[in-house]
Amino acid sequence: MSAMHTRRTMRLRRGRTRAGVLLGTLILLLLAPGTEAASLAKQCRRECKDETRICREGCTGSTVKPRRKCRKSCKRTLIKRCKTEGLTVCDGSGDPCGNAASCDRQTVGADEVVTGSTGTGYRTIINGPAGAAEIVWTVSGDSTTFQYRPAGGVPGPVVTVAGAPADAAGVSSAALLLHRSRASDAGVTASYTGPNTLSNTSGCDQLHELDCGPIGKCCDVHDDCITTHCGNQGECGNVLGALEAAYGPAPCSADCLECHGRVVKCFFDGSQPGPSDCCEGGDCGRSQECMIDGRVITDPCVCKSAGIASVTECVQTCATECTPNFAGCLPDGAFSQSSRCCCSCKLRIPGGSIPNHCACQEDCCPDMPGCAPAGTGVGHYSACCSCSVEGSGLSGTCQ
């Protein structure tokens, strides 16, 4: 064989080798995404094993078909979210806003609420005095499903309500509504179980920070609805409790469930109907005595004047306009549902909560029972029987 022929053969072999290497590299590159996807799916199945089991245990439909459907969706939904949002989906950690196209962060009272958009809807994490929780929202057309999961607890069933969220901020408000409703499990007074009961208050129960904002009116409509449809059904006045009861052996009535679905929608759909009626009436947080024309009435004497029974009896002397220091009036610090019963004709609602008590507040009530006589040192002139102190300040010695 000639030298020229040998060199030509070697060049052909080297060319074939390079081509083989390039082809092999190309095949590996083409296979890599599939391999990575398969690996991620495997990791998700492993990481979400416990969550899938817990989710299936939470499927407590009253008939076999809904339970079977719920259990099948548990694994499919979790794995899909895990592949889209990452492994943190199944350990409850991670910032919902990490890779979100839209995000909302807000602090309401002592609760911190963070909501981020996902490929299928939204995810909310709440941390506060009642504990931590995750809520997953799935939006499909003009309906929204959600599942509430308290940290370290069993997830609630998947609940569907009409309407789609306007934005992440609306979802945060609805999430807080559910979370504060859940707080009743920790011993906080639940929503009312009516028809008339002191467990319901004027404005947004357990969320009075929102009373005078753009969605306070949602709570007024809700109060009217549950007064009509949720009475005498145990804890059906509780928003989340009633929605979850739909999947149990003793569901609340369909009309009652509709009341709760509507208030969740009102919180997140961006309609923002305005402040609660209690903001104008100045009685936000006070206990419901009766309902008149769709409005929570907190004064038993108003109920009596309308011929409607109230929880608290309206004292006869309180039925008319208040006259300071009338016979039998209630002194400062005494419990009362109506300012008309107070010697000061004024009622204070500390922190927007109950019980209510009579108080002069910043106004002076001359010769109030228990008032300080002349010569007594006080922190505010309203404590003096004379309504005045020596000097130009608010505190001093009663004259």
Short mmCIF file of C-alpha atoms in Angstrom, two decimals:
data_model
loop_
_atom_site.label_atom_id
_atom_site.label_comp_id
_atom_site.label_asym_id
_atom_site.label_seq_id
_atom_site.Cartn_x
_atom_site.Cartn_y
_atom_site.Cartn_z
CA MET A 1 0.00 0.00 0.00
CA SER A 2 1.35 3.40 -0.97
CA ALA A 3 2.10 6.09 1.59
CA MET A 4 -0.42 8.40 -0.08
CA HIS A 5 -3.16 5.76 0.22
CA THR A 6 -2.35 5.21 3.90
CA ARG A 7 -2.59 8.93 4.71
CA ARG A 8 -5.94 9.15 2.91
CA THR A 9 -7.32 6.20 4.92
CA MET A 10 -6.23 7.79 8.22
CA ARG A 11 -7.94 11.09 7.33
CA LEU A 12 -11.20 9.24 6.57
CA ARG A 13 -11.05 7.42 9.90
CA ARG A 14 -10.42 10.65 11.79
CA GLY A 15 -13.36 12.27 9.99
CA ARG A 16 -15.64 9.38 10.92
CA THR A 17 -14.49 9.66 14.57
CA ARG A 18 -15.22 13.39 14.74
CA ALA A 19 -18.62 12.84 13.14
CA GLY A 20 -19.41 10.14 15.67
CA VAL A 21 -18.44 12.37 18.57
CA LEU A 22 -20.56 15.24 17.24
CA LEU A 23 -23.53 12.93 16.66
CA GLY A 24 -23.20 11.49 20.16
CA THR A 25 -23.04 14.98 21.67
CA LEU A 26 -26.11 16.04 19.72
CA ILE A 27 -28.02 12.97 20.93
CA LEU A 28 -27.07 13.73 24.53
CA LEU A 29 -28.20 17.33 24.15
CA LEU A 30 -31.52 16.20 22.71
CA LEU A 31 -32.02 13.67 25.46
CA ALA A 32 -30.96 15.96 28.34
CA PRO A 33 -34.23 17.91 28.76
CA GLY A 34 -36.27 14.71 28.84
CA THR A 35 -33.90 13.15 31.33
CA GLU A 36 -33.98 16.27 33.49
CA ALA A 37 -37.78 16.39 33.32
CA ALA A 38 -38.00 12.72 34.25
CA SER A 39 -35.62 13.32 37.15
CA LEU A 40 -37.68 16.31 38.39
CA ALA A 41 -40.90 14.31 38.17
CA LYS A 42 -39.25 11.54 40.18
CA GLN A 43 -38.06 14.02 42.80
CA CYS A 44 -41.53 15.55 42.99
CA ARG A 45 -43.14 12.15 43.50
CA ARG A 46 -40.67 11.43 46.30
CA GLU A 47 -40.91 14.86 47.99
CA CYS A 48 -44.69 15.06 47.71
CA LYS A 49 -45.37 11.54 48.99
CA ASP A 50 -46.51 12.62 52.45
CA GLU A 51 -48.47 15.59 51.13
CA THR A 52 -50.28 13.31 48.66
CA ARG A 53 -51.22 10.93 51.47
CA ILE A 54 -52.45 13.78 53.69
CA CYS A 55 -54.39 15.27 50.80
CA ARG A 56 -56.09 11.91 50.14
CA GLU A 57 -56.99 11.57 53.81
CA GLY A 58 -58.70 14.94 53.54
CA CYS A 59 -61.05 13.66 50.81
CA THR A 60 -64.14 13.10 52.92
CA GLY A 61 -66.97 13.45 50.42
CA SER A 62 -70.36 12.10 51.48
CA THR A 63 -70.49 9.71 48.49
CA VAL A 64 -67.93 7.38 46.89
CA LYS A 65 -67.60 9.14 43.54
CA PRO A 66 -66.57 12.59 44.91
CA ARG A 67 -64.07 10.92 47.29
CA ARG A 68 -62.52 8.90 44.48
CA LYS A 69 -62.29 11.94 42.23
CA CYS A 70 -60.70 14.01 45.02
CA ARG A 71 -58.09 11.31 45.78
CA LYS A 72 -57.10 10.95 42.15
CA SER A 73 -56.61 14.68 41.78
CA CYS A 74 -54.33 14.91 44.85
CA LYS A 75 -51.23 13.35 43.31
CA ARG A 76 -51.82 14.77 39.84
CA THR A 77 -52.28 18.32 41.13
CA LEU A 78 -49.31 18.20 43.52
CA ILE A 79 -46.88 16.75 40.97
CA LYS A 80 -47.98 19.26 38.33
CA ARG A 81 -47.46 22.18 40.71
CA CYS A 82 -44.15 20.78 41.90
CA LYS A 83 -42.80 20.50 38.33
CA THR A 84 -43.95 24.04 37.57
CA GLU A 85 -43.15 25.83 40.85
CA GLY A 86 -40.38 23.70 42.35
CA LEU A 87 -39.88 21.26 45.21
CA THR A 88 -40.77 23.85 47.85
CA VAL A 89 -44.44 23.28 46.95
CA CYS A 90 -44.46 20.12 49.07
CA ASP A 91 -42.60 21.39 52.12
CA GLY A 92 -44.64 24.58 52.54
CA SER A 93 -41.50 26.74 52.36
CA GLY A 94 -40.41 29.20 49.76
CA ASP A 95 -41.56 32.70 48.96
CA PRO A 96 -44.72 32.68 46.80
CA CYS A 97 -43.32 35.77 45.08
CA GLY A 98 -40.00 34.09 44.20
CA ASN A 99 -40.75 33.42 40.52
CA ALA A 100 -44.19 35.02 40.35
CA ALA A 101 -45.27 37.32 37.55
CA SER A 102 -47.43 39.25 40.03
CA CYS A 103 -47.10 39.50 43.80
CA ASP A 104 -48.75 41.06 46.83
CA ARG A 105 -47.32 41.53 50.32
CA GLN A 106 -49.34 43.05 53.11
CA THR A 107 -49.61 43.10 56.89
CA VAL A 108 -53.09 43.18 58.40
CA GLY A 109 -53.09 43.43 62.16
CA ALA A 110 -50.54 40.86 63.32
CA ASP A 111 -50.85 38.70 60.19
CA GLU A 112 -48.34 38.77 57.33
CA VAL A 113 -49.84 37.71 54.01
CA VAL A 114 -47.85 37.00 50.82
CA THR A 115 -49.51 35.97 47.55
CA GLY A 116 -47.79 35.20 44.26
CA SER A 117 -49.21 34.15 40.91
CA THR A 118 -48.56 30.65 39.57
CA GLY A 119 -49.11 28.95 36.24
CA THR A 120 -52.57 27.84 37.36
CA GLY A 121 -53.64 30.62 39.72
CA TYR A 122 -52.12 31.88 42.99
CA ARG A 123 -50.38 30.66 46.13
CA THR A 124 -50.68 32.40 49.52
CA ILE A 125 -48.60 31.99 52.67
CA ILE A 126 -49.91 33.49 55.95
CA ASN A 127 -48.04 33.84 59.22
CA GLY A 128 -49.60 35.24 62.37
CA PRO A 129 -50.82 34.61 65.93
CA ALA A 130 -53.21 31.87 64.76
CA GLY A 131 -50.29 30.01 63.15
CA ALA A 132 -49.07 29.63 59.59
CA ALA A 133 -51.01 28.38 56.58
CA GLU A 134 -50.76 27.88 52.84
CA ILE A 135 -53.66 28.36 50.46
CA VAL A 136 -53.46 27.23 46.84
CA TRP A 137 -55.86 28.89 44.40
CA THR A 138 -56.60 27.39 40.99
CA VAL A 139 -58.40 29.57 38.46
CA SER A 140 -60.35 27.93 35.64
CA GLY A 141 -62.48 30.18 33.46
CA ASP A 142 -65.00 31.97 35.65
CA SER A 143 -64.56 29.78 38.74
CA THR A 144 -61.85 29.41 41.37
CA THR A 145 -60.97 26.47 43.58
CA PHE A 146 -58.92 26.74 46.74
CA GLN A 147 -57.47 24.42 49.36
CA TYR A 148 -56.52 25.66 52.82
CA ARG A 149 -53.61 23.90 54.50
CA PRO A 150 -52.60 24.85 58.06
CA ALA A 151 -48.91 24.37 58.78
CA GLY A 152 -48.37 20.85 60.06
CA GLY A 153 -52.06 20.04 59.68
CA VAL A 154 -54.36 18.17 57.35
CA PRO A 155 -55.39 20.14 54.27
CA GLY A 156 -59.04 21.00 53.92
CA PRO A 157 -61.01 19.77 50.92
CA VAL A 158 -60.86 21.52 47.57
CA VAL A 159 -63.62 24.17 47.51
CA THR A 160 -64.98 25.83 44.37
CA VAL A 161 -66.48 29.32 44.30
CA ALA A 162 -67.81 31.39 41.42
CA GLY A 163 -65.65 34.15 39.97
CA ALA A 164 -61.97 34.74 39.26
CA PRO A 165 -59.56 36.94 41.27
CA ALA A 166 -58.82 40.41 39.93
CA ASP A 167 -55.25 40.39 41.25
CA ALA A 168 -52.91 39.04 43.92
CA ALA A 169 -54.03 41.69 46.43
CA GLY A 170 -57.64 40.50 46.23
CA VAL A 171 -56.48 36.92 46.76
CA SER A 172 -54.55 38.01 49.87
CA SER A 173 -57.71 39.55 51.35
CA ALA A 174 -59.74 36.41 50.65
CA ALA A 175 -56.96 34.26 52.13
CA LEU A 176 -56.99 36.33 55.30
CA LEU A 177 -60.78 35.94 55.52
CA LEU A 178 -60.35 32.16 55.48
CA HIS A 179 -57.42 32.15 57.89
CA ARG A 180 -59.11 34.35 60.49
CA SER A 181 -62.21 32.17 60.15
CA ARG A 182 -60.04 29.12 60.85
CA ALA A 183 -58.83 30.85 64.04
CA SER A 184 -62.07 29.75 65.71
CA ASP A 185 -60.46 26.31 66.00
CA ALA A 186 -57.99 27.83 68.45
CA GLY A 187 -60.75 29.01 70.78
CA VAL A 188 -61.54 32.37 69.16
CA THR A 189 -65.27 33.09 68.95
CA ALA A 190 -66.57 31.79 65.63
CA SER A 191 -68.97 33.50 63.29
CA TYR A 192 -72.55 33.67 64.42
CA THR A 193 -74.84 30.66 64.57
CA GLY A 194 -77.95 32.94 64.74
CA PRO A 195 -80.62 34.07 63.92
CA ASN A 196 -79.73 36.67 66.58
CA THR A 197 -76.60 36.13 68.59
CA LEU A 198 -73.81 38.11 70.20
CA SER A 199 -71.28 35.93 68.33
CA ASN A 200 -71.83 38.01 65.20
CA THR A 201 -70.63 41.61 65.14
CA SER A 202 -71.23 44.64 62.99
CA GLY A 203 -68.69 44.76 60.16
CA CYS A 204 -66.21 42.02 59.27
CA ASP A 205 -65.99 39.46 62.08
CA GLN A 206 -62.36 38.87 63.13
CA LEU A 207 -61.28 41.23 60.35
CA HIS A 208 -62.40 44.62 61.62
CA GLU A 209 -59.23 46.18 60.20
CA LEU A 210 -61.02 45.98 56.83
CA ASP A 211 -64.38 47.42 57.95
CA CYS A 212 -63.88 50.94 56.63
CA GLY A 213 -61.88 49.99 53.54
CA PRO A 214 -63.14 49.26 50.00
CA ILE A 215 -64.42 45.74 50.77
CA GLY A 216 -66.13 46.33 54.14
CA LYS A 217 -69.54 46.25 52.47
CA CYS A 218 -68.89 42.62 51.47
CA CYS A 219 -69.28 41.75 55.15
CA ASP A 220 -72.62 43.57 55.44
CA VAL A 221 -74.07 41.57 52.55
CA HIS A 222 -72.65 38.41 54.12
CA ASP A 223 -74.21 39.19 57.52
CA ASP A 224 -77.62 39.69 55.93
CA CYS A 225 -77.30 36.47 53.95
CA ILE A 226 -76.27 34.25 56.87
CA THR A 227 -79.00 35.76 59.07
CA THR A 228 -81.50 34.55 56.50
CA HIS A 229 -79.96 31.21 55.52
CA CYS A 230 -77.50 29.91 58.14
CA GLY A 231 -79.42 29.91 61.41
CA ASN A 232 -79.71 26.80 63.59
CA GLN A 233 -77.05 24.86 61.65
CA GLY A 234 -74.29 24.60 64.21
CA GLU A 235 -71.08 26.27 63.03
CA CYS A 236 -72.43 27.00 59.54
CA GLY A 237 -72.03 30.72 60.21
CA ASN A 238 -68.24 30.21 60.01
CA VAL A 239 -66.96 30.83 56.46
CA LEU A 240 -64.29 28.16 56.11
CA GLY A 241 -66.03 25.72 58.43
CA ALA A 242 -69.22 25.85 56.35
CA LEU A 243 -67.40 25.44 53.05
CA GLU A 244 -65.49 22.44 54.40
CA ALA A 245 -68.69 20.97 55.86
CA ALA A 246 -69.98 20.59 52.32
CA TYR A 247 -67.58 17.64 52.00
CA GLY A 248 -68.58 16.02 55.29
CA PRO A 249 -71.52 13.99 56.59
CA ALA A 250 -73.47 17.07 57.79
CA PRO A 251 -73.24 19.79 55.14
CA CYS A 252 -74.78 23.21 55.64
CA SER A 253 -77.70 24.19 53.44
CA ALA A 254 -76.98 25.11 49.83
CA ASP A 255 -78.21 28.68 50.41
CA CYS A 256 -75.90 29.06 53.42
CA LEU A 257 -72.92 27.78 51.44
CA GLU A 258 -73.77 30.26 48.70
CA CYS A 259 -73.54 33.09 51.28
CA HIS A 260 -69.96 32.11 52.10
CA GLY A 261 -68.93 31.56 48.49
CA ARG A 262 -70.19 35.02 47.63
CA VAL A 263 -68.20 36.79 50.36
CA VAL A 264 -64.98 35.03 49.25
CA LYS A 265 -65.68 36.18 45.69
CA CYS A 266 -66.46 39.72 46.88
CA PHE A 267 -63.09 39.85 48.63
CA PHE A 268 -61.04 38.85 45.57
CA ASP A 269 -62.98 39.90 42.45
CA GLY A 270 -62.05 43.60 42.55
CA SER A 271 -65.64 44.87 42.83
CA GLN A 272 -64.79 46.83 46.02
CA PRO A 273 -68.33 47.86 47.04
CA GLY A 274 -67.14 50.30 49.72
CA PRO A 275 -66.97 50.55 53.53
CA SER A 276 -69.24 48.73 55.94
CA ASP A 277 -72.38 50.43 57.25
CA CYS A 278 -70.85 50.25 60.72
CA CYS A 279 -68.32 52.94 59.78
CA GLU A 280 -71.09 55.50 59.42
CA GLY A 281 -72.94 54.14 62.46
CA GLY A 282 -69.79 54.07 64.58
CA ASP A 283 -70.55 50.61 65.95
CA CYS A 284 -68.02 48.39 64.16
CA GLY A 285 -67.21 45.34 66.26
CA ARG A 286 -70.29 45.60 68.46
CA SER A 287 -72.50 42.55 68.90
CA GLN A 288 -75.51 41.92 66.70
CA GLU A 289 -78.79 42.36 68.56
CA CYS A 290 -81.04 41.99 65.53
CA MET A 291 -81.13 42.61 61.78
CA ILE A 292 -83.33 45.33 60.25
CA ASP A 293 -83.56 45.87 56.48
CA GLY A 294 -80.32 44.01 55.85
CA ARG A 295 -78.35 45.94 58.46
CA VAL A 296 -76.82 44.64 61.68
CA ILE A 297 -78.38 46.48 64.64
CA THR A 298 -76.26 46.62 67.78
CA ASP A 299 -78.60 48.68 69.98
CA PRO A 300 -81.31 46.50 71.60
CA CYS A 301 -83.52 49.54 72.02
CA VAL A 302 -83.60 50.08 68.25
CA CYS A 303 -84.71 46.47 67.87
CA LYS A 304 -87.40 47.00 70.51
CA SER A 305 -88.65 50.16 68.80
CA ALA A 306 -89.03 48.15 65.59
CA GLY A 307 -90.91 45.38 67.41
CA ILE A 308 -88.08 42.87 66.93
CA ALA A 309 -86.71 40.65 69.68
CA SER A 310 -83.08 41.21 70.63
CA VAL A 311 -80.57 39.11 72.54
CA THR A 312 -80.08 41.72 75.26
CA GLU A 313 -83.11 43.24 76.94
CA CYS A 314 -83.64 46.93 76.33
CA VAL A 315 -84.00 48.58 79.75
CA GLN A 316 -87.13 50.73 79.87
CA THR A 317 -85.23 53.86 80.92
CA CYS A 318 -82.91 53.40 77.94
CA ALA A 319 -85.69 53.27 75.37
CA THR A 320 -85.85 57.04 74.96
CA GLU A 321 -83.13 59.55 74.11
CA CYS A 322 -80.40 59.48 76.72
CA THR A 323 -80.43 62.00 79.56
CA PRO A 324 -77.12 62.19 81.47
CA ASN A 325 -77.25 60.74 84.97
CA PHE A 326 -80.88 59.56 84.79
CA ALA A 327 -82.12 57.34 87.62
CA GLY A 328 -80.72 53.80 87.37
CA CYS A 329 -78.10 54.66 84.72
CA LEU A 330 -74.94 52.61 84.34
CA PRO A 331 -71.71 54.27 85.55
CA ASP A 332 -68.37 54.42 83.76
CA GLY A 333 -66.84 50.98 83.29
CA ALA A 334 -70.15 49.12 83.44
CA PHE A 335 -71.01 46.67 80.63
CA SER A 336 -73.69 47.90 78.25
CA GLN A 337 -74.91 47.20 74.73
CA SER A 338 -76.34 50.69 74.32
CA SER A 339 -75.01 54.15 75.02
CA ARG A 340 -78.56 55.11 76.04
CA CYS A 341 -78.16 53.13 79.25
CA CYS A 342 -74.96 54.89 80.32
CA CYS A 343 -74.92 57.79 82.76
CA SER A 344 -72.51 59.45 80.35
CA CYS A 345 -74.68 58.60 77.32
CA LYS A 346 -71.43 57.33 75.79
CA LEU A 347 -70.10 53.86 75.04
CA ARG A 348 -66.52 52.81 74.44
CA ILE A 349 -65.57 49.75 72.39
CA PRO A 350 -61.95 48.98 73.33
CA GLY A 351 -60.04 47.90 70.23
CA GLY A 352 -63.26 47.30 68.32
CA SER A 353 -64.04 44.22 70.40
CA ILE A 354 -66.59 43.19 73.01
CA PRO A 355 -67.57 43.53 75.81
CA ASN A 356 -68.60 47.17 75.53
CA HIS A 357 -68.54 49.50 78.51
CA CYS A 358 -69.78 52.93 79.44
CA ALA A 359 -67.12 55.64 79.29
CA CYS A 360 -66.90 59.40 79.06
CA GLN A 361 -63.95 58.97 76.68
CA GLU A 362 -62.48 62.45 76.02
CA ASP A 363 -65.65 64.31 76.90
CA CYS A 364 -66.50 65.39 80.43
CA CYS A 365 -69.59 64.09 82.19
CA PRO A 366 -70.37 66.39 85.18
CA ASP A 367 -71.06 64.68 88.50
CA MET A 368 -70.63 61.19 87.08
CA PRO A 369 -70.87 58.39 89.68
CA GLY A 370 -67.36 57.81 90.99
CA CYS A 371 -66.05 61.16 89.74
CA ALA A 372 -63.12 62.79 91.50
CA PRO A 373 -63.94 65.64 93.96
CA ALA A 374 -62.10 68.95 94.17
CA GLY A 375 -58.47 68.65 95.25
CA THR A 376 -57.94 65.22 93.66
CA GLY A 377 -55.05 64.75 91.25
CA VAL A 378 -56.18 63.25 87.91
CA GLY A 379 -54.66 62.40 84.55
CA HIS A 380 -57.52 63.97 82.62
CA TYR A 381 -60.06 66.66 83.48
CA SER A 382 -62.99 64.41 82.46
CA ALA A 383 -62.47 62.41 85.68
CA CYS A 384 -63.36 65.45 87.79
CA CYS A 385 -66.89 66.06 89.01
CA SER A 386 -66.31 69.68 88.03
CA CYS A 387 -64.95 68.82 84.57
CA SER A 388 -62.03 71.14 85.21
CA VAL A 389 -58.51 71.09 86.64
CA GLU A 390 -56.21 73.79 87.89
CA GLY A 391 -53.84 74.90 85.19
CA SER A 392 -53.98 74.95 81.39
CA GLY A 393 -53.19 71.28 80.72
CA LEU A 394 -55.45 68.22 80.54
CA SER A 395 -54.13 66.79 83.83
CA GLY A 396 -53.84 68.36 87.26
CA THR A 397 -55.94 68.87 90.41
CA CYS A 398 -59.71 68.92 90.21
CA GLN A 399 -61.21 72.31 91.01
#
